[in-house]
Amino acid sequence: CCLFQLTMSLNSSTLLNEENAQGLKRNTECLESLELQTPSSFQDNPFQQLQLASQEVLEKAKKSGRSKCPRCNSSRMFYCYTCFVPVETVPTKEIPTVKLPLKIDIIKHPNETDGKSTAVHAKLLAPDDVTIYKYPCIPEYEEKRHEIALVFPGPNSVSVKEIAFHLQKYTKKGVCASDDDCSREPLRKQAKIEAEEEKNPNECISSSRSEGSRLKKIIFIDSTWNQTNKIITDERLQGLLQIELKTRKTCFWRHQKGKPDTYLSTIEAIYYFLVDYHQEILKESYEGQYDNLLFFFSFMHTLIKDAKCCAGKE
């Protein structure tokens, strides 16, 4: 199949030879026709280095087939994407739980197909720290702009590494929606922070780090890239610090045509943001603390890749 041909090409030492460039291009186009995005920097299993909990429970559920949701009785595979719970054949106690360093809000587009969304993975695996909202029902963020950021690519987006610097500016400015609003009395918390900064003018570096660690909530938009405009232009999201993940490549099997491979699925974006946040802002070594966020994603990636390859061979 086309996937097998591409894999062989990627693993071949002759890949670097100029005369094989056209062959690689044809193989890549063939792979894209299968709607499966496998960046060349990944091995056959891009998740093999992750510290994942045993997926034996998912293997058993796969063999037994679809099962009922314990809440709505709908027939589902692995989990119910409307109730955010595992099905009867997947005991909750056998699903890993991930503790996150900050809260996550996921804003889901109303036309996003529930069964195709990876946002539910985050809710299943980090239930205490993740909340999913269906647009247009979202919280008011204006009064919390100094401690909230939105992950979304754009001309004003900054990297995770730059959060500390930019969040510091947001704090100094307060949470004013406009210059006219800045005439009101500043928040006590803000006044206290500025007083401490004046008292310790030589602690800029440590202060910058503490500003970054004041980030308490991160927002993700769950929709196809063509549907995001309606949400990202909503007035309730205006003025929020925007973060872009520019160095990661997607493994999502529904990668959208015409979009760069740095446009990640929702669960990938959450995972990679947290890894970068852990290292760049918390300044701690990453030892797999959030790997289980990809518990379902990695399993389904392998299932779909193998199924498409087998279909091609037949």
PDB file of C-alpha atoms in Angstrom:
ATOM      1  CA  CYS A   1       0.000   0.000   0.000  1.00  0.00           C
ATOM      2  CA  CYS A   2       1.004   3.601  -0.270  1.00  0.00           C
ATOM      3  CA  LEU A   3       1.691   3.811   3.469  1.00  0.00           C
ATOM      4  CA  PHE A   4       4.011   0.809   3.277  1.00  0.00           C
ATOM      5  CA  GLN A   5       5.872   2.314   0.314  1.00  0.00           C
ATOM      6  CA  LEU A   6       6.362   5.599   2.126  1.00  0.00           C
ATOM      7  CA  THR A   7       7.551   3.879   5.296  1.00  0.00           C
ATOM      8  CA  MET A   8      10.107   1.912   3.308  1.00  0.00           C
ATOM      9  CA  SER A   9      11.239   5.108   1.589  1.00  0.00           C
ATOM     10  CA  LEU A  10      11.626   6.971   4.873  1.00  0.00           C
ATOM     11  CA  ASN A  11      13.645   4.137   6.418  1.00  0.00           C
ATOM     12  CA  SER A  12      15.907   3.780   3.406  1.00  0.00           C
ATOM     13  CA  SER A  13      19.350   5.319   3.401  1.00  0.00           C
ATOM     14  CA  THR A  14      18.855   6.211  -0.252  1.00  0.00           C
ATOM     15  CA  LEU A  15      16.340   8.826   0.812  1.00  0.00           C
ATOM     16  CA  LEU A  16      19.095  11.405   0.798  1.00  0.00           C
ATOM     17  CA  ASN A  17      20.026  10.671  -2.796  1.00  0.00           C
ATOM     18  CA  GLU A  18      18.856  13.310  -5.190  1.00  0.00           C
ATOM     19  CA  GLU A  19      17.592  10.836  -7.784  1.00  0.00           C
ATOM     20  CA  ASN A  20      14.966   9.518  -5.351  1.00  0.00           C
ATOM     21  CA  ALA A  21      13.397  12.917  -4.679  1.00  0.00           C
ATOM     22  CA  GLN A  22      10.614  12.408  -7.217  1.00  0.00           C
ATOM     23  CA  GLY A  23       9.812   8.966  -5.832  1.00  0.00           C
ATOM     24  CA  LEU A  24       9.481  10.336  -2.338  1.00  0.00           C
ATOM     25  CA  LYS A  25       7.192  13.097  -3.593  1.00  0.00           C
ATOM     26  CA  ARG A  26       4.881  10.559  -5.256  1.00  0.00           C
ATOM     27  CA  ASN A  27       4.792   8.432  -2.117  1.00  0.00           C
ATOM     28  CA  THR A  28       3.990  11.438   0.041  1.00  0.00           C
ATOM     29  CA  GLU A  29       1.116  12.444  -2.242  1.00  0.00           C
ATOM     30  CA  CYS A  30      -0.173   8.875  -2.123  1.00  0.00           C
ATOM     31  CA  LEU A  31      -0.120   8.920   1.666  1.00  0.00           C
ATOM     32  CA  GLU A  32      -1.991  12.215   1.798  1.00  0.00           C
ATOM     33  CA  SER A  33      -4.708  10.684  -0.347  1.00  0.00           C
ATOM     34  CA  LEU A  34      -5.301   8.255   2.531  1.00  0.00           C
ATOM     35  CA  GLU A  35      -5.861  11.274   4.807  1.00  0.00           C
ATOM     36  CA  LEU A  36      -3.156  10.110   7.200  1.00  0.00           C
ATOM     37  CA  GLN A  37      -0.504  12.612   8.233  1.00  0.00           C
ATOM     38  CA  THR A  38       2.796  11.058   9.223  1.00  0.00           C
ATOM     39  CA  PRO A  39       5.566  13.699   9.398  1.00  0.00           C
ATOM     40  CA  SER A  40       8.923  12.458   8.162  1.00  0.00           C
ATOM     41  CA  SER A  41      10.538  13.162  11.534  1.00  0.00           C
ATOM     42  CA  PHE A  42       8.520  10.377  13.182  1.00  0.00           C
ATOM     43  CA  GLN A  43       9.230   6.667  13.312  1.00  0.00           C
ATOM     44  CA  ASP A  44       6.528   4.057  12.609  1.00  0.00           C
ATOM     45  CA  ASN A  45       5.404   4.568  16.201  1.00  0.00           C
ATOM     46  CA  PRO A  46       5.893   8.218  17.199  1.00  0.00           C
ATOM     47  CA  PHE A  47       4.670   7.430  20.724  1.00  0.00           C
ATOM     48  CA  GLN A  48       7.104   4.664  21.583  1.00  0.00           C
ATOM     49  CA  GLN A  49       9.142   6.872  23.928  1.00  0.00           C
ATOM     50  CA  LEU A  50       6.131   7.961  25.988  1.00  0.00           C
ATOM     51  CA  GLN A  51       5.574   6.704  29.511  1.00  0.00           C
ATOM     52  CA  LEU A  52       2.048   5.410  29.000  1.00  0.00           C
ATOM     53  CA  ALA A  53      -0.092   3.321  31.314  1.00  0.00           C
ATOM     54  CA  SER A  54      -0.900  -0.200  30.133  1.00  0.00           C
ATOM     55  CA  GLN A  55      -3.328  -0.129  27.213  1.00  0.00           C
ATOM     56  CA  GLU A  56      -4.389  -3.725  27.780  1.00  0.00           C
ATOM     57  CA  VAL A  57      -7.838  -2.519  28.820  1.00  0.00           C
ATOM     58  CA  LEU A  58      -8.251  -0.890  25.395  1.00  0.00           C
ATOM     59  CA  GLU A  59      -7.029  -4.045  23.647  1.00  0.00           C
ATOM     60  CA  LYS A  60      -9.699  -6.077  25.449  1.00  0.00           C
ATOM     61  CA  ALA A  61     -12.381  -3.503  24.657  1.00  0.00           C
ATOM     62  CA  LYS A  62     -11.370  -3.552  20.991  1.00  0.00           C
ATOM     63  CA  LYS A  63     -11.855  -7.319  20.833  1.00  0.00           C
ATOM     64  CA  SER A  64     -15.245  -7.209  22.538  1.00  0.00           C
ATOM     65  CA  GLY A  65     -16.505  -4.430  20.261  1.00  0.00           C
ATOM     66  CA  ARG A  66     -18.835  -1.548  21.022  1.00  0.00           C
ATOM     67  CA  SER A  67     -20.353  -1.267  24.479  1.00  0.00           C
ATOM     68  CA  LYS A  68     -22.927   0.836  26.313  1.00  0.00           C
ATOM     69  CA  CYS A  69     -22.321   4.183  27.936  1.00  0.00           C
ATOM     70  CA  PRO A  70     -23.211   3.788  31.643  1.00  0.00           C
ATOM     71  CA  ARG A  71     -25.021   7.158  31.577  1.00  0.00           C
ATOM     72  CA  CYS A  72     -26.923   7.467  28.302  1.00  0.00           C
ATOM     73  CA  ASN A  73     -26.839   3.788  27.172  1.00  0.00           C
ATOM     74  CA  SER A  74     -25.553   4.787  23.728  1.00  0.00           C
ATOM     75  CA  SER A  75     -23.398   2.269  21.903  1.00  0.00           C
ATOM     76  CA  ARG A  76     -19.808   3.512  21.823  1.00  0.00           C
ATOM     77  CA  MET A  77     -16.235   2.287  21.364  1.00  0.00           C
ATOM     78  CA  PHE A  78     -13.907   2.881  24.354  1.00  0.00           C
ATOM     79  CA  TYR A  79     -15.711   5.977  25.693  1.00  0.00           C
ATOM     80  CA  CYS A  80     -18.836   8.081  25.320  1.00  0.00           C
ATOM     81  CA  TYR A  81     -17.965  11.354  23.613  1.00  0.00           C
ATOM     82  CA  THR A  82     -21.146  13.077  24.809  1.00  0.00           C
ATOM     83  CA  CYS A  83     -21.061  12.041  28.490  1.00  0.00           C
ATOM     84  CA  PHE A  84     -17.251  12.077  28.808  1.00  0.00           C
ATOM     85  CA  VAL A  85     -17.055   8.670  30.511  1.00  0.00           C
ATOM     86  CA  PRO A  86     -15.586   5.277  29.550  1.00  0.00           C
ATOM     87  CA  VAL A  87     -17.994   2.596  28.305  1.00  0.00           C
ATOM     88  CA  GLU A  88     -18.898  -0.462  30.372  1.00  0.00           C
ATOM     89  CA  THR A  89     -16.057  -2.584  28.972  1.00  0.00           C
ATOM     90  CA  VAL A  90     -13.468   0.018  30.004  1.00  0.00           C
ATOM     91  CA  PRO A  91     -13.438   0.226  33.836  1.00  0.00           C
ATOM     92  CA  THR A  92     -12.687   3.759  35.039  1.00  0.00           C
ATOM     93  CA  LYS A  93     -10.136   2.424  37.519  1.00  0.00           C
ATOM     94  CA  GLU A  94      -8.051   1.091  34.622  1.00  0.00           C
ATOM     95  CA  ILE A  95      -7.896   4.489  32.919  1.00  0.00           C
ATOM     96  CA  PRO A  96      -4.957   6.692  33.999  1.00  0.00           C
ATOM     97  CA  THR A  97      -5.601  10.053  35.637  1.00  0.00           C
ATOM     98  CA  VAL A  98      -3.367  13.038  34.910  1.00  0.00           C
ATOM     99  CA  LYS A  99      -2.944  15.977  37.271  1.00  0.00           C
ATOM    100  CA  LEU A 100      -2.320  19.238  35.433  1.00  0.00           C
ATOM    101  CA  PRO A 101      -0.404  22.316  36.673  1.00  0.00           C
ATOM    102  CA  LEU A 102      -3.216  24.671  35.604  1.00  0.00           C
ATOM    103  CA  LYS A 103      -6.854  24.586  34.562  1.00  0.00           C
ATOM    104  CA  ILE A 104      -7.915  24.067  30.953  1.00  0.00           C
ATOM    105  CA  ASP A 105     -11.029  25.368  29.197  1.00  0.00           C
ATOM    106  CA  ILE A 106     -11.893  23.839  25.836  1.00  0.00           C
ATOM    107  CA  ILE A 107     -14.322  25.807  23.656  1.00  0.00           C
ATOM    108  CA  LYS A 108     -15.967  23.435  21.217  1.00  0.00           C
ATOM    109  CA  HIS A 109     -17.543  24.599  17.970  1.00  0.00           C
ATOM    110  CA  PRO A 110     -21.230  23.511  17.819  1.00  0.00           C
ATOM    111  CA  ASN A 111     -20.695  21.975  14.374  1.00  0.00           C
ATOM    112  CA  GLU A 112     -17.643  19.966  15.397  1.00  0.00           C
ATOM    113  CA  THR A 113     -18.565  16.269  15.211  1.00  0.00           C
ATOM    114  CA  ASP A 114     -18.433  14.851  18.724  1.00  0.00           C
ATOM    115  CA  GLY A 115     -17.153  11.470  17.615  1.00  0.00           C
ATOM    116  CA  LYS A 116     -14.232  13.003  15.698  1.00  0.00           C
ATOM    117  CA  SER A 117     -13.055  15.352  18.443  1.00  0.00           C
ATOM    118  CA  THR A 118     -10.029  14.562  20.597  1.00  0.00           C
ATOM    119  CA  ALA A 119     -11.032  17.144  23.217  1.00  0.00           C
ATOM    120  CA  VAL A 120     -12.920  14.467  25.150  1.00  0.00           C
ATOM    121  CA  HIS A 121      -9.603  12.665  25.753  1.00  0.00           C
ATOM    122  CA  ALA A 122      -8.480  15.526  27.963  1.00  0.00           C
ATOM    123  CA  LYS A 123     -11.708  15.459  29.972  1.00  0.00           C
ATOM    124  CA  LEU A 124     -11.507  11.692  30.408  1.00  0.00           C
ATOM    125  CA  LEU A 125      -7.889  11.699  31.530  1.00  0.00           C
ATOM    126  CA  ALA A 126      -7.751  14.948  33.540  1.00  0.00           C
ATOM    127  CA  PRO A 127     -11.360  15.312  34.739  1.00  0.00           C
ATOM    128  CA  ASP A 128     -10.542  17.618  37.665  1.00  0.00           C
ATOM    129  CA  ASP A 129      -8.664  20.162  35.547  1.00  0.00           C
ATOM    130  CA  VAL A 130     -10.515  20.235  32.206  1.00  0.00           C
ATOM    131  CA  THR A 131     -13.861  21.849  31.358  1.00  0.00           C
ATOM    132  CA  ILE A 132     -15.502  21.648  27.924  1.00  0.00           C
ATOM    133  CA  TYR A 133     -17.879  24.393  26.764  1.00  0.00           C
ATOM    134  CA  LYS A 134     -20.007  24.300  23.629  1.00  0.00           C
ATOM    135  CA  TYR A 135     -19.897  27.658  21.859  1.00  0.00           C
ATOM    136  CA  PRO A 136     -21.524  30.192  22.241  1.00  0.00           C
ATOM    137  CA  CYS A 137     -21.779  29.204  25.929  1.00  0.00           C
ATOM    138  CA  ILE A 138     -18.365  30.233  27.266  1.00  0.00           C
ATOM    139  CA  PRO A 139     -17.192  32.060  30.418  1.00  0.00           C
ATOM    140  CA  GLU A 140     -16.423  35.750  30.701  1.00  0.00           C
ATOM    141  CA  TYR A 141     -12.639  36.079  30.819  1.00  0.00           C
ATOM    142  CA  GLU A 142     -12.197  39.856  30.894  1.00  0.00           C
ATOM    143  CA  GLU A 143     -11.487  40.204  34.619  1.00  0.00           C
ATOM    144  CA  LYS A 144      -8.944  37.360  34.524  1.00  0.00           C
ATOM    145  CA  ARG A 145      -6.879  38.386  31.494  1.00  0.00           C
ATOM    146  CA  HIS A 146      -3.724  38.696  33.610  1.00  0.00           C
ATOM    147  CA  GLU A 147      -3.783  34.966  34.440  1.00  0.00           C
ATOM    148  CA  ILE A 148      -5.309  33.397  31.305  1.00  0.00           C
ATOM    149  CA  ALA A 149      -3.914  32.633  27.841  1.00  0.00           C
ATOM    150  CA  LEU A 150      -5.378  31.255  24.612  1.00  0.00           C
ATOM    151  CA  VAL A 151      -3.556  28.718  22.451  1.00  0.00           C
ATOM    152  CA  PHE A 152      -4.148  29.797  18.871  1.00  0.00           C
ATOM    153  CA  PRO A 153      -1.815  30.683  15.974  1.00  0.00           C
ATOM    154  CA  GLY A 154      -1.890  34.242  14.707  1.00  0.00           C
ATOM    155  CA  PRO A 155       0.143  37.370  13.959  1.00  0.00           C
ATOM    156  CA  ASN A 156       0.201  38.390  17.632  1.00  0.00           C
ATOM    157  CA  SER A 157       0.842  34.953  19.080  1.00  0.00           C
ATOM    158  CA  VAL A 158       3.922  34.332  21.220  1.00  0.00           C
ATOM    159  CA  SER A 159       5.808  31.179  22.139  1.00  0.00           C
ATOM    160  CA  VAL A 160       5.443  29.358  25.458  1.00  0.00           C
ATOM    161  CA  LYS A 161       8.897  30.604  26.393  1.00  0.00           C
ATOM    162  CA  GLU A 162       7.675  34.207  26.094  1.00  0.00           C
ATOM    163  CA  ILE A 163       4.655  33.790  28.398  1.00  0.00           C
ATOM    164  CA  ALA A 164       6.494  35.151  31.442  1.00  0.00           C
ATOM    165  CA  PHE A 165       7.444  38.404  29.719  1.00  0.00           C
ATOM    166  CA  HIS A 166       4.059  39.055  28.155  1.00  0.00           C
ATOM    167  CA  LEU A 167       2.005  38.025  31.162  1.00  0.00           C
ATOM    168  CA  GLN A 168       4.060  40.463  33.213  1.00  0.00           C
ATOM    169  CA  LYS A 169       2.943  43.264  30.887  1.00  0.00           C
ATOM    170  CA  TYR A 170      -0.664  42.182  31.211  1.00  0.00           C
ATOM    171  CA  THR A 171      -0.388  42.294  35.000  1.00  0.00           C
ATOM    172  CA  LYS A 172       1.147  45.763  35.059  1.00  0.00           C
ATOM    173  CA  LYS A 173      -1.596  47.052  32.806  1.00  0.00           C
ATOM    174  CA  GLY A 174      -4.224  45.462  34.996  1.00  0.00           C
ATOM    175  CA  VAL A 175      -7.304  43.932  33.410  1.00  0.00           C
ATOM    176  CA  CYS A 176      -8.693  47.030  31.683  1.00  0.00           C
ATOM    177  CA  ALA A 177     -10.714  46.331  28.577  1.00  0.00           C
ATOM    178  CA  SER A 178      -9.690  49.724  27.160  1.00  0.00           C
ATOM    179  CA  ASP A 179      -7.734  52.830  28.061  1.00  0.00           C
ATOM    180  CA  ASP A 180     -10.951  54.492  29.263  1.00  0.00           C
ATOM    181  CA  ASP A 181     -11.491  51.732  31.807  1.00  0.00           C
ATOM    182  CA  CYS A 182      -8.025  52.243  33.263  1.00  0.00           C
ATOM    183  CA  SER A 183      -9.188  55.298  35.205  1.00  0.00           C
ATOM    184  CA  ARG A 184     -10.895  53.031  37.696  1.00  0.00           C
ATOM    185  CA  GLU A 185      -9.175  51.962  40.915  1.00  0.00           C
ATOM    186  CA  PRO A 186      -6.546  49.273  40.275  1.00  0.00           C
ATOM    187  CA  LEU A 187      -6.976  45.843  41.757  1.00  0.00           C
ATOM    188  CA  ARG A 188      -5.402  45.379  45.183  1.00  0.00           C
ATOM    189  CA  LYS A 189      -3.543  42.351  43.904  1.00  0.00           C
ATOM    190  CA  GLN A 190      -2.039  44.440  41.127  1.00  0.00           C
ATOM    191  CA  ALA A 191      -1.026  47.217  43.533  1.00  0.00           C
ATOM    192  CA  LYS A 192       0.648  44.670  45.793  1.00  0.00           C
ATOM    193  CA  ILE A 193       2.624  43.197  42.909  1.00  0.00           C
ATOM    194  CA  GLU A 194       3.828  46.607  41.725  1.00  0.00           C
ATOM    195  CA  ALA A 195       4.823  47.556  45.266  1.00  0.00           C
ATOM    196  CA  GLU A 196       6.922  44.410  45.534  1.00  0.00           C
ATOM    197  CA  GLU A 197       8.556  45.142  42.187  1.00  0.00           C
ATOM    198  CA  GLU A 198       9.502  48.654  43.333  1.00  0.00           C
ATOM    199  CA  LYS A 199      10.872  47.252  46.549  1.00  0.00           C
ATOM    200  CA  ASN A 200      13.036  44.680  44.754  1.00  0.00           C
ATOM    201  CA  PRO A 201      14.191  46.300  41.485  1.00  0.00           C
ATOM    202  CA  ASN A 202      17.118  43.895  41.094  1.00  0.00           C
ATOM    203  CA  GLU A 203      15.010  40.743  40.983  1.00  0.00           C
ATOM    204  CA  CYS A 204      13.722  41.118  37.444  1.00  0.00           C
ATOM    205  CA  ILE A 205      14.637  37.611  36.330  1.00  0.00           C
ATOM    206  CA  SER A 206      13.004  35.791  39.235  1.00  0.00           C
ATOM    207  CA  SER A 207      10.061  38.182  39.041  1.00  0.00           C
ATOM    208  CA  SER A 208       9.595  37.378  35.361  1.00  0.00           C
ATOM    209  CA  ARG A 209       9.465  33.669  36.138  1.00  0.00           C
ATOM    210  CA  SER A 210       6.921  34.194  38.908  1.00  0.00           C
ATOM    211  CA  GLU A 211       4.784  36.211  36.496  1.00  0.00           C
ATOM    212  CA  GLY A 212       4.791  33.298  34.065  1.00  0.00           C
ATOM    213  CA  SER A 213       3.870  30.841  36.788  1.00  0.00           C
ATOM    214  CA  ARG A 214       0.874  33.037  37.660  1.00  0.00           C
ATOM    215  CA  LEU A 215      -0.809  31.644  34.554  1.00  0.00           C
ATOM    216  CA  LYS A 216      -3.792  29.812  36.020  1.00  0.00           C
ATOM    217  CA  LYS A 217      -5.847  28.839  33.003  1.00  0.00           C
ATOM    218  CA  ILE A 218      -5.216  28.033  29.366  1.00  0.00           C
ATOM    219  CA  ILE A 219      -7.918  28.013  26.662  1.00  0.00           C
ATOM    220  CA  PHE A 220      -8.083  25.779  23.585  1.00  0.00           C
ATOM    221  CA  ILE A 221     -10.520  25.939  20.659  1.00  0.00           C
ATOM    222  CA  ASP A 222     -11.866  22.610  19.441  1.00  0.00           C
ATOM    223  CA  SER A 223     -13.048  22.843  15.840  1.00  0.00           C
ATOM    224  CA  THR A 224     -11.883  22.372  12.292  1.00  0.00           C
ATOM    225  CA  TRP A 225      -9.506  25.135  11.246  1.00  0.00           C
ATOM    226  CA  ASN A 226     -12.075  26.441   8.770  1.00  0.00           C
ATOM    227  CA  GLN A 227     -14.616  26.906  11.577  1.00  0.00           C
ATOM    228  CA  THR A 228     -12.403  28.730  14.064  1.00  0.00           C
ATOM    229  CA  ASN A 229     -13.028  32.283  12.814  1.00  0.00           C
ATOM    230  CA  LYS A 230     -16.425  32.584  14.495  1.00  0.00           C
ATOM    231  CA  ILE A 231     -14.968  31.642  17.896  1.00  0.00           C
ATOM    232  CA  ILE A 232     -11.626  33.439  17.743  1.00  0.00           C
ATOM    233  CA  THR A 233     -13.335  36.730  16.829  1.00  0.00           C
ATOM    234  CA  ASP A 234     -15.790  36.511  19.739  1.00  0.00           C
ATOM    235  CA  GLU A 235     -15.491  39.640  21.880  1.00  0.00           C
ATOM    236  CA  ARG A 236     -15.125  37.547  25.034  1.00  0.00           C
ATOM    237  CA  LEU A 237     -11.783  36.233  23.778  1.00  0.00           C
ATOM    238  CA  GLN A 238     -10.382  39.569  22.653  1.00  0.00           C
ATOM    239  CA  GLY A 239      -7.361  40.912  24.497  1.00  0.00           C
ATOM    240  CA  LEU A 240      -6.210  37.523  25.771  1.00  0.00           C
ATOM    241  CA  LEU A 241      -2.562  36.589  25.430  1.00  0.00           C
ATOM    242  CA  GLN A 242      -2.281  34.172  22.473  1.00  0.00           C
ATOM    243  CA  ILE A 243       0.193  31.292  22.408  1.00  0.00           C
ATOM    244  CA  GLU A 244       1.342  29.409  19.313  1.00  0.00           C
ATOM    245  CA  LEU A 245       3.039  26.005  19.219  1.00  0.00           C
ATOM    246  CA  LYS A 246       5.301  26.291  16.187  1.00  0.00           C
ATOM    247  CA  THR A 247       7.771  23.433  16.575  1.00  0.00           C
ATOM    248  CA  ARG A 248       5.512  20.375  16.872  1.00  0.00           C
ATOM    249  CA  LYS A 249       4.070  18.306  14.036  1.00  0.00           C
ATOM    250  CA  THR A 250       0.732  16.558  14.112  1.00  0.00           C
ATOM    251  CA  CYS A 251       0.156  12.810  14.017  1.00  0.00           C
ATOM    252  CA  PHE A 252      -3.605  13.253  13.682  1.00  0.00           C
ATOM    253  CA  TRP A 253      -5.164  10.928  11.129  1.00  0.00           C
ATOM    254  CA  ARG A 254      -7.668  13.632  10.101  1.00  0.00           C
ATOM    255  CA  HIS A 255      -5.120  16.268   9.174  1.00  0.00           C
ATOM    256  CA  GLN A 256      -6.849  18.915   7.094  1.00  0.00           C
ATOM    257  CA  LYS A 257      -5.724  19.562   3.538  1.00  0.00           C
ATOM    258  CA  GLY A 258      -4.061  22.881   2.899  1.00  0.00           C
ATOM    259  CA  LYS A 259      -3.047  23.385   6.537  1.00  0.00           C
ATOM    260  CA  PRO A 260       0.542  23.122   7.817  1.00  0.00           C
ATOM    261  CA  ASP A 261       1.490  20.024   9.795  1.00  0.00           C
ATOM    262  CA  THR A 262       2.137  22.252  12.809  1.00  0.00           C
ATOM    263  CA  TYR A 263      -1.654  22.634  13.176  1.00  0.00           C
ATOM    264  CA  LEU A 264      -2.288  20.111  15.909  1.00  0.00           C
ATOM    265  CA  SER A 265      -5.347  18.203  17.053  1.00  0.00           C
ATOM    266  CA  THR A 266      -6.792  19.453  20.343  1.00  0.00           C
ATOM    267  CA  ILE A 267      -5.298  16.757  22.557  1.00  0.00           C
ATOM    268  CA  GLU A 268      -1.885  17.117  20.882  1.00  0.00           C
ATOM    269  CA  ALA A 269      -1.956  20.881  21.441  1.00  0.00           C
ATOM    270  CA  ILE A 270      -2.825  20.399  25.119  1.00  0.00           C
ATOM    271  CA  TYR A 271      -0.097  17.819  25.619  1.00  0.00           C
ATOM    272  CA  TYR A 272       2.681  19.729  23.862  1.00  0.00           C
ATOM    273  CA  PHE A 273       1.729  22.993  25.536  1.00  0.00           C
ATOM    274  CA  LEU A 274       1.981  21.373  28.973  1.00  0.00           C
ATOM    275  CA  VAL A 275       5.344  19.790  28.189  1.00  0.00           C
ATOM    276  CA  ASP A 276       6.737  23.151  27.071  1.00  0.00           C
ATOM    277  CA  TYR A 277       5.116  24.963  30.010  1.00  0.00           C
ATOM    278  CA  HIS A 278       6.639  22.470  32.434  1.00  0.00           C
ATOM    279  CA  GLN A 279      10.116  23.050  31.054  1.00  0.00           C
ATOM    280  CA  GLU A 280      10.058  26.715  30.006  1.00  0.00           C
ATOM    281  CA  ILE A 281       7.906  28.270  32.755  1.00  0.00           C
ATOM    282  CA  LEU A 282       8.049  25.920  35.730  1.00  0.00           C
ATOM    283  CA  LYS A 283      11.724  25.290  34.923  1.00  0.00           C
ATOM    284  CA  GLU A 284      11.451  21.635  35.859  1.00  0.00           C
ATOM    285  CA  SER A 285      12.763  18.600  34.005  1.00  0.00           C
ATOM    286  CA  TYR A 286      10.063  16.749  32.122  1.00  0.00           C
ATOM    287  CA  GLU A 287       9.774  13.108  33.119  1.00  0.00           C
ATOM    288  CA  GLY A 288       6.585  12.031  31.385  1.00  0.00           C
ATOM    289  CA  GLN A 289       4.132  13.624  33.821  1.00  0.00           C
ATOM    290  CA  TYR A 290       1.577  14.380  31.077  1.00  0.00           C
ATOM    291  CA  ASP A 291       2.274  11.513  28.677  1.00  0.00           C
ATOM    292  CA  ASN A 292      -0.954   9.719  29.577  1.00  0.00           C
ATOM    293  CA  LEU A 293      -2.930  12.566  28.008  1.00  0.00           C
ATOM    294  CA  LEU A 294      -2.131  10.686  24.789  1.00  0.00           C
ATOM    295  CA  PHE A 295      -3.392   7.364  26.236  1.00  0.00           C
ATOM    296  CA  PHE A 296      -6.384   7.126  23.878  1.00  0.00           C
ATOM    297  CA  PHE A 297      -4.848   9.136  21.045  1.00  0.00           C
ATOM    298  CA  SER A 298      -1.768   6.914  20.666  1.00  0.00           C
ATOM    299  CA  PHE A 299      -3.856   3.739  20.774  1.00  0.00           C
ATOM    300  CA  MET A 300      -6.295   4.998  18.148  1.00  0.00           C
ATOM    301  CA  HIS A 301      -3.443   6.289  15.985  1.00  0.00           C
ATOM    302  CA  THR A 302      -1.971   2.788  15.826  1.00  0.00           C
ATOM    303  CA  LEU A 303      -5.358   1.177  15.155  1.00  0.00           C
ATOM    304  CA  ILE A 304      -6.180   3.486  12.286  1.00  0.00           C
ATOM    305  CA  LYS A 305      -2.726   3.345  10.749  1.00  0.00           C
ATOM    306  CA  ASP A 306      -2.717  -0.467  10.803  1.00  0.00           C
ATOM    307  CA  ALA A 307      -6.264  -0.654   9.423  1.00  0.00           C
ATOM    308  CA  LYS A 308      -5.455   1.649   6.515  1.00  0.00           C
ATOM    309  CA  CYS A 309      -2.286  -0.201   5.726  1.00  0.00           C
ATOM    310  CA  CYS A 310      -4.077  -3.562   5.733  1.00  0.00           C
ATOM    311  CA  ALA A 311      -6.839  -2.170   3.541  1.00  0.00           C
ATOM    312  CA  GLY A 312      -4.238  -0.995   1.067  1.00  0.00           C
ATOM    313  CA  LYS A 313      -2.527  -4.378   0.999  1.00  0.00           C
ATOM    314  CA  GLU A 314      -5.798  -6.099   0.195  1.00  0.00           C
TER     315      GLU A 314
END
